[in-house]
CSV table of C-alpha atoms and ligand atoms in Angstrom, one decimal:
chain,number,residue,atom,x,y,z
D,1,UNK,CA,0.0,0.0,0.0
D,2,UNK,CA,2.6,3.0,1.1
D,3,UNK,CA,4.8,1.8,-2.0
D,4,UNK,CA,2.0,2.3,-4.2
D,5,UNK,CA,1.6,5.8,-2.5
D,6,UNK,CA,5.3,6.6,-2.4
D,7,UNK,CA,5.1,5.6,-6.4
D,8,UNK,CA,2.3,7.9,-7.3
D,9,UNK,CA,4.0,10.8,-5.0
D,10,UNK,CA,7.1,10.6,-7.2
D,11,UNK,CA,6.0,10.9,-10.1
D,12,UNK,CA,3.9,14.0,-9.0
D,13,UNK,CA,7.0,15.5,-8.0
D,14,UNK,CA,8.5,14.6,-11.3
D,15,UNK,CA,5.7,16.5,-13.4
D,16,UNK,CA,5.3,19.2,-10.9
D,17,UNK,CA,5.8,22.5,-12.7
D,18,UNK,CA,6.1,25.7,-10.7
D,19,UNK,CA,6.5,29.2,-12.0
D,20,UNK,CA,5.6,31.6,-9.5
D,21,UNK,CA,6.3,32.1,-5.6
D,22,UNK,CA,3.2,30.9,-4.6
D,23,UNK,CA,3.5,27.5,-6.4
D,24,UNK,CA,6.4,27.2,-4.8
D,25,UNK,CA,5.4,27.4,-1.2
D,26,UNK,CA,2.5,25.2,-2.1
D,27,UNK,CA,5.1,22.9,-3.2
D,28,UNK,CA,7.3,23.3,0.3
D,29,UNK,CA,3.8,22.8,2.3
D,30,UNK,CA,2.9,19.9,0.3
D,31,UNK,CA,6.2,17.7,0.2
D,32,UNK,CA,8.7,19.3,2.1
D,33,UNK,CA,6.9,21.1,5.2
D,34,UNK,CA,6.2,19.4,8.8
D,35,UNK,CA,2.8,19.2,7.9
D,36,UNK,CA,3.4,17.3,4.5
D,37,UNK,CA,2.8,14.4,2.9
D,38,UNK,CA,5.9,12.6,3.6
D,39,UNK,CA,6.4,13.6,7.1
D,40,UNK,CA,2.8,12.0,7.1
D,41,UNK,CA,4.6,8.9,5.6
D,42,UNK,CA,7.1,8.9,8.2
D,43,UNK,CA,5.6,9.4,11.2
D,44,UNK,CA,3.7,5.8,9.6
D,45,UNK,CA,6.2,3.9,9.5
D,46,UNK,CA,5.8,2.6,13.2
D,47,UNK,CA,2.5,1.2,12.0
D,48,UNK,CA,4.4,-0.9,9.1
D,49,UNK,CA,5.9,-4.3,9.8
D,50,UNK,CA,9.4,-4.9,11.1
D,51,UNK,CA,10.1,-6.8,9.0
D,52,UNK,CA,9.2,-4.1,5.8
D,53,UNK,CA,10.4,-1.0,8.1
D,54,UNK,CA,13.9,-0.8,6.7
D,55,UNK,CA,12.4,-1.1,2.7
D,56,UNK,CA,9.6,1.5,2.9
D,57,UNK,CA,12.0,3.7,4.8
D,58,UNK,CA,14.6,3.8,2.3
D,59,UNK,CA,12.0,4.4,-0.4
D,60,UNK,CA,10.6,6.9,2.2
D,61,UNK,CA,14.1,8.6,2.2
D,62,UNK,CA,14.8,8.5,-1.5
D,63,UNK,CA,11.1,10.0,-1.8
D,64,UNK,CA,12.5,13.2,0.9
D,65,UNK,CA,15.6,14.0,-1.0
D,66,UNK,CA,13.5,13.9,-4.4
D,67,UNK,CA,11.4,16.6,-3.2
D,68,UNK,CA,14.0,18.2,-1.7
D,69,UNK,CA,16.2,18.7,-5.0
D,70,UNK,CA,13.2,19.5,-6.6
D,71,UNK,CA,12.5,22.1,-3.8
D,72,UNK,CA,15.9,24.0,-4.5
D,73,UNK,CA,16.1,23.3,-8.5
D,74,UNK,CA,12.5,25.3,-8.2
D,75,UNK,CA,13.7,28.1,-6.1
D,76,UNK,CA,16.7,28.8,-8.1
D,77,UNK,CA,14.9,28.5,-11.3
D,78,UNK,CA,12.9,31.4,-9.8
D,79,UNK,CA,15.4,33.8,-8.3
D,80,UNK,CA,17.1,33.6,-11.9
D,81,UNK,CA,13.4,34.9,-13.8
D,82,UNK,CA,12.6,37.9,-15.3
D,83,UNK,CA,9.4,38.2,-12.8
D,84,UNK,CA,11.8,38.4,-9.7
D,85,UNK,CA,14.6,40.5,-11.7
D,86,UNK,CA,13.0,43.0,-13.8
D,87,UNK,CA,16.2,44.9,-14.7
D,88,UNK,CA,16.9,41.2,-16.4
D,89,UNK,CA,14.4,42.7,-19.0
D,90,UNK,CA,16.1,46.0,-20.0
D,91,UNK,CA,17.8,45.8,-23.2
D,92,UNK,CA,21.0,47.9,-22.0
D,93,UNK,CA,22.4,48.1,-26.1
D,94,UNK,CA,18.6,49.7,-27.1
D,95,UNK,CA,19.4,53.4,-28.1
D,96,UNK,CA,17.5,55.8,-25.4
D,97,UNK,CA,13.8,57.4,-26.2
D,98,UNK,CA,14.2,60.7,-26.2
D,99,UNK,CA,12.7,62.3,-23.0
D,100,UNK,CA,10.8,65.4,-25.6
D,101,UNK,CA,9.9,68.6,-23.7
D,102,UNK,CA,6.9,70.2,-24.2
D,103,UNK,CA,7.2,74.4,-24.7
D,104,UNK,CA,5.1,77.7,-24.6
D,105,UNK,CA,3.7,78.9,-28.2
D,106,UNK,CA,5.9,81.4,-29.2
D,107,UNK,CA,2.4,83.9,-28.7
D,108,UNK,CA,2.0,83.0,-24.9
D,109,UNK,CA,6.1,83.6,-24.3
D,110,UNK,CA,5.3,87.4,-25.4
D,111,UNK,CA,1.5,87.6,-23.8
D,112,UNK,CA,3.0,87.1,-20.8
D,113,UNK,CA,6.4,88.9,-21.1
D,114,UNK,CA,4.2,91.9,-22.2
D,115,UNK,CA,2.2,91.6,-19.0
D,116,UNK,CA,4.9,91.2,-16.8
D,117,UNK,CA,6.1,94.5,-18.1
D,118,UNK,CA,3.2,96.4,-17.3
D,119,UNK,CA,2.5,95.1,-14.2
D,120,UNK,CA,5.5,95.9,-12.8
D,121,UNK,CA,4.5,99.8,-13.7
D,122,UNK,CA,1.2,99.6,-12.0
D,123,UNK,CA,-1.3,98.1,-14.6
D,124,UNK,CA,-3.8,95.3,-13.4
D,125,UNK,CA,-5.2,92.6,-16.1
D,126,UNK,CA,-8.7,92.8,-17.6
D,127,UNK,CA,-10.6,90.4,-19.8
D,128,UNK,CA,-13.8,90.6,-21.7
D,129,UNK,CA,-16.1,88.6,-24.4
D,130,UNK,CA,-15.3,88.0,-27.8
D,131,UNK,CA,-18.4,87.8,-28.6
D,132,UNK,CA,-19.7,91.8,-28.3
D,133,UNK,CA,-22.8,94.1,-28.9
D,134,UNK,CA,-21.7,97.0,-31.7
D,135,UNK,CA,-21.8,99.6,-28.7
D,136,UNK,CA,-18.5,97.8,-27.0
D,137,UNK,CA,-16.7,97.3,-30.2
D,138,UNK,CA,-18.1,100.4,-32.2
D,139,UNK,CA,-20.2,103.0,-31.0
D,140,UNK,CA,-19.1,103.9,-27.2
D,141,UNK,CA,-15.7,104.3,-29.2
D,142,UNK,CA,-16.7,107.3,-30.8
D,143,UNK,CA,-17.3,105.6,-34.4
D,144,UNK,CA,-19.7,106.8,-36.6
D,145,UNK,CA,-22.5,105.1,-37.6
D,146,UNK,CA,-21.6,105.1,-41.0
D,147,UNK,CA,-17.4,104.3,-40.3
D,148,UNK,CA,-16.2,101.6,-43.1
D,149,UNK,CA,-14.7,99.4,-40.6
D,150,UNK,CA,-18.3,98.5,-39.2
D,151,UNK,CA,-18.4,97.1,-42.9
D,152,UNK,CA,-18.9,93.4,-43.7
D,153,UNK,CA,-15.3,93.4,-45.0
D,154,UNK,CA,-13.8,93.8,-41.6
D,155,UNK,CA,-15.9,92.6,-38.8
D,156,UNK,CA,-17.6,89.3,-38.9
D,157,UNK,CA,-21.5,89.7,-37.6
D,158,UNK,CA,-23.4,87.5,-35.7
D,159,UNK,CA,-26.8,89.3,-35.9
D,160,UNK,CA,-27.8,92.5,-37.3
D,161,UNK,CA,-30.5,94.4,-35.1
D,162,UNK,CA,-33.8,95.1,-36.5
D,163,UNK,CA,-33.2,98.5,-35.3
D,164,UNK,CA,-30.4,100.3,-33.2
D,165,UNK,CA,-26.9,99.2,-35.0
D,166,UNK,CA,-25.7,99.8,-31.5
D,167,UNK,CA,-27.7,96.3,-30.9
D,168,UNK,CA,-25.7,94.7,-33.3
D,169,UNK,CA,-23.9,91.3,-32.2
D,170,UNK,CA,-20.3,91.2,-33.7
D,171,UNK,CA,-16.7,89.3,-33.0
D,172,UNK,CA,-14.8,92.0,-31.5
D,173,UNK,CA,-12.4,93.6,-34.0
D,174,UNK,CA,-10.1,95.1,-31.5
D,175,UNK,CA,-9.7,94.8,-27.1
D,176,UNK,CA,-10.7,98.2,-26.5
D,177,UNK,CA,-14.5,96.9,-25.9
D,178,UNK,CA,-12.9,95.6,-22.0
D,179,UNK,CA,-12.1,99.6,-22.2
D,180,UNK,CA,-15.5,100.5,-22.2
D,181,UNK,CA,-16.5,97.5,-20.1
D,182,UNK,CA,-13.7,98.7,-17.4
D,183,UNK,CA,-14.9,102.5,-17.6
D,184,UNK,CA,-18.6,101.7,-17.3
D,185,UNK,CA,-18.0,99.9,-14.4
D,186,UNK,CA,-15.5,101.2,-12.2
D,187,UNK,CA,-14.6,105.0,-11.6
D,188,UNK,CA,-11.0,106.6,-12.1
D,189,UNK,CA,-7.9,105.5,-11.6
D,190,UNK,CA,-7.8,103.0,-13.9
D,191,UNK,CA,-4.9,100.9,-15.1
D,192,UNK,CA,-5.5,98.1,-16.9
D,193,UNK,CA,-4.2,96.1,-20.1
D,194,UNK,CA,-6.7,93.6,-21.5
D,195,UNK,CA,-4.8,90.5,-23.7
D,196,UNK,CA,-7.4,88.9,-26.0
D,197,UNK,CA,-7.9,87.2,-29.2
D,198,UNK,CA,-9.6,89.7,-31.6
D,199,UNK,CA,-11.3,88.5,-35.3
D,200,UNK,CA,-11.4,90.3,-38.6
D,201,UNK,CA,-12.6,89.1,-41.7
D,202,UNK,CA,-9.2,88.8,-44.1
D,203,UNK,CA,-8.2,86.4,-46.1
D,204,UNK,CA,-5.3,84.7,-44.5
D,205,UNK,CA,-1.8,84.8,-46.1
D,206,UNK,CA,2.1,85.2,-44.2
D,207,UNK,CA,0.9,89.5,-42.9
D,208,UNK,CA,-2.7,88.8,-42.0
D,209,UNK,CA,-5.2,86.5,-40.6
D,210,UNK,CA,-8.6,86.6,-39.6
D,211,UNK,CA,-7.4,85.6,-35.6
D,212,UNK,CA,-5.3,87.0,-33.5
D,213,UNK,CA,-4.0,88.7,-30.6
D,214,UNK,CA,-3.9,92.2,-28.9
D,215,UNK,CA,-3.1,93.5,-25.6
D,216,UNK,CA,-4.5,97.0,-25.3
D,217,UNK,CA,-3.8,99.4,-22.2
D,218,UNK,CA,-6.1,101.9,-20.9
D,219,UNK,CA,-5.1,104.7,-18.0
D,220,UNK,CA,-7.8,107.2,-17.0
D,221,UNK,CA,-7.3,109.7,-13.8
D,222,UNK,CA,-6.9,113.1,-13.3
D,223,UNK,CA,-4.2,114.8,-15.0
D,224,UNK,CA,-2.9,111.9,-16.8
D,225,UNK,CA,-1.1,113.7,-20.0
D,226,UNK,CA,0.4,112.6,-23.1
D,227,UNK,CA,4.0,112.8,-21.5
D,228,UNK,CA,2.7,109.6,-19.6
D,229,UNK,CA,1.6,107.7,-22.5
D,230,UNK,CA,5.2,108.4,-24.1
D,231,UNK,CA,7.1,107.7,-20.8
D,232,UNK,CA,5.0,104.3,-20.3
D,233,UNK,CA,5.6,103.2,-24.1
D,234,UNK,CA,9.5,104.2,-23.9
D,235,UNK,CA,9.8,102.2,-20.8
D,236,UNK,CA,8.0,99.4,-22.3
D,237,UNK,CA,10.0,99.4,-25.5
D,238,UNK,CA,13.3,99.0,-23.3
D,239,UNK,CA,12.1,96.7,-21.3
D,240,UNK,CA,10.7,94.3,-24.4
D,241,UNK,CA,13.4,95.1,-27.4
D,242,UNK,CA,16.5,96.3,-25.0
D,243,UNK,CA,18.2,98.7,-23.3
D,244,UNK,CA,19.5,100.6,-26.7
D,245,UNK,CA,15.6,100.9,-28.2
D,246,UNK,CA,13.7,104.2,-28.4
D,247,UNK,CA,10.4,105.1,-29.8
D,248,UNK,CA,9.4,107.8,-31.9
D,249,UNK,CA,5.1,108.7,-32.5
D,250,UNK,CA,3.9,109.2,-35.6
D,251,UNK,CA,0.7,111.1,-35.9
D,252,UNK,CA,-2.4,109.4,-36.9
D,253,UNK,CA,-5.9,108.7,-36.2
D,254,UNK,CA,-8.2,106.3,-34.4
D,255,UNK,CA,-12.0,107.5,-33.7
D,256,UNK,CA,-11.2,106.9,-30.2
D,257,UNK,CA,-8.4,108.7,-29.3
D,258,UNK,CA,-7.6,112.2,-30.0
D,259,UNK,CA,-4.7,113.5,-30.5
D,260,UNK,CA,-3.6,110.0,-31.5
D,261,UNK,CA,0.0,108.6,-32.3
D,262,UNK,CA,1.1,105.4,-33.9
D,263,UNK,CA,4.5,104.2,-31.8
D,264,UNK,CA,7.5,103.0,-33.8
D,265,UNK,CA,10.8,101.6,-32.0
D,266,UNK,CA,14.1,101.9,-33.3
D,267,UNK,CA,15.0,98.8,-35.2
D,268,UNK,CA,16.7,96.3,-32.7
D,269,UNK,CA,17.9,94.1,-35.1
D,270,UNK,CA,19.8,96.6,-37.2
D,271,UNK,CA,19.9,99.1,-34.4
D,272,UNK,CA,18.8,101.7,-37.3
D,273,UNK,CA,21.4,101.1,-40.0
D,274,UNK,CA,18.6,99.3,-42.0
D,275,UNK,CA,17.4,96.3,-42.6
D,276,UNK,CA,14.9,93.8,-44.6
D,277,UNK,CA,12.5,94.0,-41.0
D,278,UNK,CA,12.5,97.5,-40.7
D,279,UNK,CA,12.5,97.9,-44.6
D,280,UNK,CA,15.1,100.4,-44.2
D,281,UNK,CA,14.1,103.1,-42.4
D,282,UNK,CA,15.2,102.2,-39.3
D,283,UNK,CA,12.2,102.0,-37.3
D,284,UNK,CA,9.4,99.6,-36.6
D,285,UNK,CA,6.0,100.2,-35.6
D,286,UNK,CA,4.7,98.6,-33.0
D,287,UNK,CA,1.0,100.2,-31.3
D,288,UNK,CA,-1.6,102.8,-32.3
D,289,UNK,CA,-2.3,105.2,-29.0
D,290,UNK,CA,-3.2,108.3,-27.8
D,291,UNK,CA,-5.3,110.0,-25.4
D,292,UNK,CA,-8.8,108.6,-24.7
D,293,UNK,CA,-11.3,110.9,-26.9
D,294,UNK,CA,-13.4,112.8,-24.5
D,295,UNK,CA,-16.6,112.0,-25.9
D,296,UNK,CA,-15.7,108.5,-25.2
D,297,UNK,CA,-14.7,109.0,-21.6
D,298,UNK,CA,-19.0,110.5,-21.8
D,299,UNK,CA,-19.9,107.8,-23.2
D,300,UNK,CA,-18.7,105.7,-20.4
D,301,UNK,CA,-20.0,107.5,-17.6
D,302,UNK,CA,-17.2,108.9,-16.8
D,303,UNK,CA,-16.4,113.2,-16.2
D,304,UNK,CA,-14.0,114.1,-19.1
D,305,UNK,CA,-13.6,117.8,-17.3
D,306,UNK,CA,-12.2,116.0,-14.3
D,307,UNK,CA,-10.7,113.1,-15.8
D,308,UNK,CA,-8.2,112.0,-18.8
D,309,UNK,CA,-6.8,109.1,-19.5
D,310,UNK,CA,-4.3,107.5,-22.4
D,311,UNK,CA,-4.4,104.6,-24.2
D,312,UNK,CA,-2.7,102.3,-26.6
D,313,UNK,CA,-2.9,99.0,-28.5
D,314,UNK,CA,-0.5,96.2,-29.9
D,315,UNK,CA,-0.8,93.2,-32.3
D,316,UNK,CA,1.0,90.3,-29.9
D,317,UNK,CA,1.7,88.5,-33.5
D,318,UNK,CA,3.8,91.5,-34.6
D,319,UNK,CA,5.7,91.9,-31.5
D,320,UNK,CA,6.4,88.2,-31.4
D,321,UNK,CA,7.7,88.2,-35.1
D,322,UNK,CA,9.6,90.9,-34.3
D,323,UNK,CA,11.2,89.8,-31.9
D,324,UNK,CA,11.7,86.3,-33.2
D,325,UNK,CA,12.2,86.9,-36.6
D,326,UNK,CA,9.2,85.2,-37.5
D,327,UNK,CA,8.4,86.2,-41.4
D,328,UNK,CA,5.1,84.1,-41.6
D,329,UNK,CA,2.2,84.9,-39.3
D,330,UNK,CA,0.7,81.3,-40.7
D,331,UNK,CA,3.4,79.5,-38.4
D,332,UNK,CA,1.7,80.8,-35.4
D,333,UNK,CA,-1.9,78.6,-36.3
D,334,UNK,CA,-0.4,75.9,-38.1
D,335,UNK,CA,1.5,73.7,-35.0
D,336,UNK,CA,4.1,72.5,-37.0
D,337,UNK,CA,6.4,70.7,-33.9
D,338,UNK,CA,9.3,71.6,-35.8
D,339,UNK,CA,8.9,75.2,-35.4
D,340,UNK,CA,7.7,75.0,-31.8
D,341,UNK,CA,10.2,73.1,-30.2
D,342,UNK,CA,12.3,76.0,-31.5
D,343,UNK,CA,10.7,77.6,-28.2
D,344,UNK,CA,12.1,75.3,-25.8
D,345,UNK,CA,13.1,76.4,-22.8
D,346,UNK,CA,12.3,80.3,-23.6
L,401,LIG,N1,-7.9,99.5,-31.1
L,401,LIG,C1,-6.9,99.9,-32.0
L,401,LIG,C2,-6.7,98.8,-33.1
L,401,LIG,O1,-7.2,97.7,-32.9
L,401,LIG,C3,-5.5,100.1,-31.3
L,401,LIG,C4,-5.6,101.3,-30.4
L,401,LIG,C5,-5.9,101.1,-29.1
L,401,LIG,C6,-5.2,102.5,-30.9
L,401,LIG,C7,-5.9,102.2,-28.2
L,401,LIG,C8,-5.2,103.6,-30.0
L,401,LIG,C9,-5.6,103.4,-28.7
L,401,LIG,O2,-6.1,99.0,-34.1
């Protein structure tokens, strides 16, 4: 009976396969453990005759060291896999994956440069909807009903009113609606510049597109005066293009500003020699400004005896080409990788 037993236990241990940790215990608490089989078997052997004791305990014995070496060969076989070495899987000769950085767009680098600069002179941050009635874009801003830029070749309607064009629903065109938002709603001082996406209907190609960016500035007190909107933009200019820039303003004219001056700073890249980016004058322009038109200062609720105020407005896709050397305003929309890992680390 217990050779028949013995015999069907070896060959168990023969075909036993084990290929994890916890086969392998079951294996030790099975055949190798106080509490296994064959101590079973041995603690039997006072039951077997005298005469057969010394035969079924030398079968017992050659049964013990089976499992035994079987016991190690297992455990050894384990220590050696993958599972309990996982380093053992590493391919060491395999070239290394690149560990790729991601990066700021090239517009969000200068959005936030430009804001940095003005608030360290004072100037909080506004935002408003792109989305707008004609009164925010248009007609608080001092333009007249008939002014061509209200015309379907620059500003993309949403709805036309049955009635009062000031009812109009439009994509902004410009910022300056936060102006009027801002001065309707709070009383002097104000200092504020209001980033924003801004929409016009042109047909894209490398100098325009129908999306892009602003950041507008608006400062309304008493006695606020022109030299302020020069010494602001001059400090500004410095601080963005370098020590060596200037500015010079250039009359013009904006329906919402009066007097008004476009701002051009001296060419950093030539320094004023001459160059392709400043087409060889020497200068580049960089923001329309001027004092904020009393009528619209009315408009918005606000005293234009007692208070004045300056503003001023730049294109954050021109000062980033600028300042990049970017020559194609399509790069900016288009997400080749190529040309934005360029801004790594910047
Ligand atoms: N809103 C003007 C534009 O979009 C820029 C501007 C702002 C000019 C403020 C003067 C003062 O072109």
């Amino acid at each position: 009976m217990i050779t028949e037993r013995v015999k069907e236990l070896v060959s168990e241990i023969d075909n036993a396969v084990v290929t994890s940790k916890e086969q392998l215990e079951s294996f030790r608490l099975k055949y190798i453990s106080k509490k296994g089989v064959v101590t079973e078997l041995f603690d039997n052997l006072k039951n077997i005759a005298p005469e057969d004791r010394r035969a079924v305990g030398q079968e017992l014995n050659t049964l013990k060291n089976l499992a035994q070496s079987k016991f190690q060969e297992f455990s050894a076989a384990l220590e050696n896999s993958a599972d309990a070495n996982p380093e053992m899987l590493i391919d060491l000769t395999l070239p290394v994956t690149p560990n790729l950085q991601g990066s700021l767009h090239p517009l969000t680098i200068v959005r936030r440069r430009i804001i940095e600069i003005f608030e360290r002179m004072g100037f909080n941050v506004s935002y408003g909807p792109e989305i707008e009635k004609d009164w925010y874009n248009f007609s608080a801003l001092n333009f007249a009903d008939n002014h061509p830029a209200r015309e379907m070749q620059d500003t993309f309607f949403i709805s036309k009113s049955e009635g009062d064009v000031k009812d109009d629903v439009l994509l902004r065109t410009h910022t300056s609606n936060v102006q009027v938002r801002l001065m309707e709603r709070q009383k002097p001082p104000i200092r504020s510049i209001m980033p924003g996406r801004v929409f016009r209907n042109e047909a894209i190609s490398a100098r325009a597109h129908c999306v892009f960016h602003q950041v507008e500035g608006l400062y309304v007190d008493k006695n606020v005066s022109f030299k302020d909107l020069k010494d602001t933009l001059y400090h500004f200019a410095k601080e963005m293009f370098g020590k060596d820039s200037t500015i010079r303003l250039r009359p013009s004219y904006f329906p919402f500003t009066e007097p008004s001056a476009e701002i051009d700073v001296s060419c950093f890249i030539c320094k004023g020699k001459g160059c392709n980016v400043c087409k060889y004058t020497g200068w580049v322009e960089i923001a329309g400004s001027g004092m904020v038109d009393p009528n619209v200062l009315t408009n918005c609720g606000i005293d234009s005896e007692e208070y004045t105020g300056f503003a001023f407005g730049m294109g954050i896709e021109r000062i980033t080409m600028l300042r990049y050397g970017i020559n194609d305003l399509r790069l900016f929309t288009e997400n080749d990788v190529r040309f934005l890992r360029q801004f790594e680390g910047a």
